[in-house]
Coordinates of C-alpha atoms in Angstrom, one line a residue:
X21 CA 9.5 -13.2 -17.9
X22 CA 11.1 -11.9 -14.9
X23 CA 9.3 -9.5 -12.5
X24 CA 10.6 -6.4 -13.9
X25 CA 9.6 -7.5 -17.1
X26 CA 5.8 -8.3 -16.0
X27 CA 3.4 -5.5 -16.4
X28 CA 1.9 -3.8 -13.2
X29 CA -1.1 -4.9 -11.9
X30 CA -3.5 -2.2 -10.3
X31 CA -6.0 -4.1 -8.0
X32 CA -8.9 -2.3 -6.6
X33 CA -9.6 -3.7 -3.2
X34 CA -12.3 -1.9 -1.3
X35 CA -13.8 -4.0 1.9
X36 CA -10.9 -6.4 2.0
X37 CA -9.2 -4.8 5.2
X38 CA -12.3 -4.1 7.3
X39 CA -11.5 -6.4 10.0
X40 CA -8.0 -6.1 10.0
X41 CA -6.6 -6.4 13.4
X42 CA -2.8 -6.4 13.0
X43 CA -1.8 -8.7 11.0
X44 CA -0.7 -8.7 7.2
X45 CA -2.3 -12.3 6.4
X46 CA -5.1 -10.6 4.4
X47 CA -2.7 -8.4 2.6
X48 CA -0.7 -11.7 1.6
X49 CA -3.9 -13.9 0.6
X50 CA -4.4 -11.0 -1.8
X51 CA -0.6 -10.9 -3.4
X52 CA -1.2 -14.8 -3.9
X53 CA -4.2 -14.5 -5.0
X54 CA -3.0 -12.1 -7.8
X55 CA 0.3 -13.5 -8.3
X56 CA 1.6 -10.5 -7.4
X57 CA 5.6 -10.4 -4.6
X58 CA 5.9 -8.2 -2.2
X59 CA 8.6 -6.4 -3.3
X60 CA 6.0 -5.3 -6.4
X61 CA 3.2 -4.4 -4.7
X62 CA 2.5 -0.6 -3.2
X63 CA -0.1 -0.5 -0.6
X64 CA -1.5 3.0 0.0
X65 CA -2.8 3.6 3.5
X66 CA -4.7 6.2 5.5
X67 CA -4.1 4.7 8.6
X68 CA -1.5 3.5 10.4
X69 CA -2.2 0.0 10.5
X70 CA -2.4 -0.1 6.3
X71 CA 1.2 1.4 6.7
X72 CA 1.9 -1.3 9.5
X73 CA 0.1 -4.4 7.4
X74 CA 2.6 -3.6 4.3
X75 CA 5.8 -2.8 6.4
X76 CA 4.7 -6.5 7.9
X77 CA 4.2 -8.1 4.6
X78 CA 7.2 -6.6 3.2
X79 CA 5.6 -4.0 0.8
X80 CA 6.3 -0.4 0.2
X81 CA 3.9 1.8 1.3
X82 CA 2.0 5.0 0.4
X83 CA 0.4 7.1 2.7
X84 CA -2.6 9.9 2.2
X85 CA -3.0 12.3 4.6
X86 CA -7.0 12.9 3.9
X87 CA -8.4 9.6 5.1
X88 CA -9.0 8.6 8.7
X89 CA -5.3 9.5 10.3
X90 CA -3.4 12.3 10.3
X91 CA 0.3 11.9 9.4
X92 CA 2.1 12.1 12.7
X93 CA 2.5 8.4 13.1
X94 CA 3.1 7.9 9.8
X95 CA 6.6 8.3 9.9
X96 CA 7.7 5.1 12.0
X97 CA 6.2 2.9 9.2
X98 CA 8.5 4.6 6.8
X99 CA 5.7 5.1 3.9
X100 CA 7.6 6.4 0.1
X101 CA 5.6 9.1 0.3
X102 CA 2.8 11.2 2.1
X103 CA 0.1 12.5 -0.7
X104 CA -2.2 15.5 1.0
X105 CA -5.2 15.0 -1.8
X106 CA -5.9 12.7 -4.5
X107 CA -4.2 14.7 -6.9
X108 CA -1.3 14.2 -5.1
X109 CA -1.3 10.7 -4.7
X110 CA -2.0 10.2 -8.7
X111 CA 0.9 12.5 -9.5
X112 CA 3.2 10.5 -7.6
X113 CA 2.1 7.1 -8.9
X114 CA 2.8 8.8 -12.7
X115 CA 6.0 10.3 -11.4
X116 CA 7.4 6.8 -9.9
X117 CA 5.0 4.0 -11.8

């Protein structure tokens, strides 16, 4: 079955990325844990270094304004999107999952 084939995996990683300090190997050990590419994973961010830890790994990236950074720096990690609330975020998924 080739990847775009293969149905989506939605992983639910909370306390994975508490230490993270710049680099994407966490985000990878996760993908191979889960048998999940790059190119098919989405990692959504509220701060700039989620957005920086998928642009490293090579993942597409969402970003929500309502966490811990605002979104003026989200730009230069080139995010898909921006949500501004949950709802947001979810109707975006729908719109492009």
């Amino acid at each position: 079955m080739n990847d775009e084939k293969k149905p989506i995996k939605i992983i639910f990683a909370p306390g994975c990325f508490d230490t993270f300090e710049g680099t994407q190997d966490e985000l990878n050990e996760l993908m191979a844990e889960f048998g999940i590419s790059p190119e098919r994973t989405l990692m959504v961010g509220d701060t700039t270094h989620d957005l920086e830890m998928a642009h490293n790994a090579g993942c597409a990236s969402v970003a929500v304004s309502y966490g811990a950074h605002g979104t003026a720096e989200f730009s230069r990690w080139k995010p898909l999107a921006i949500a501004h609330s949950v709802r947001e975020l979810h109707d975006w998924l729908i719109a492009h999952g």
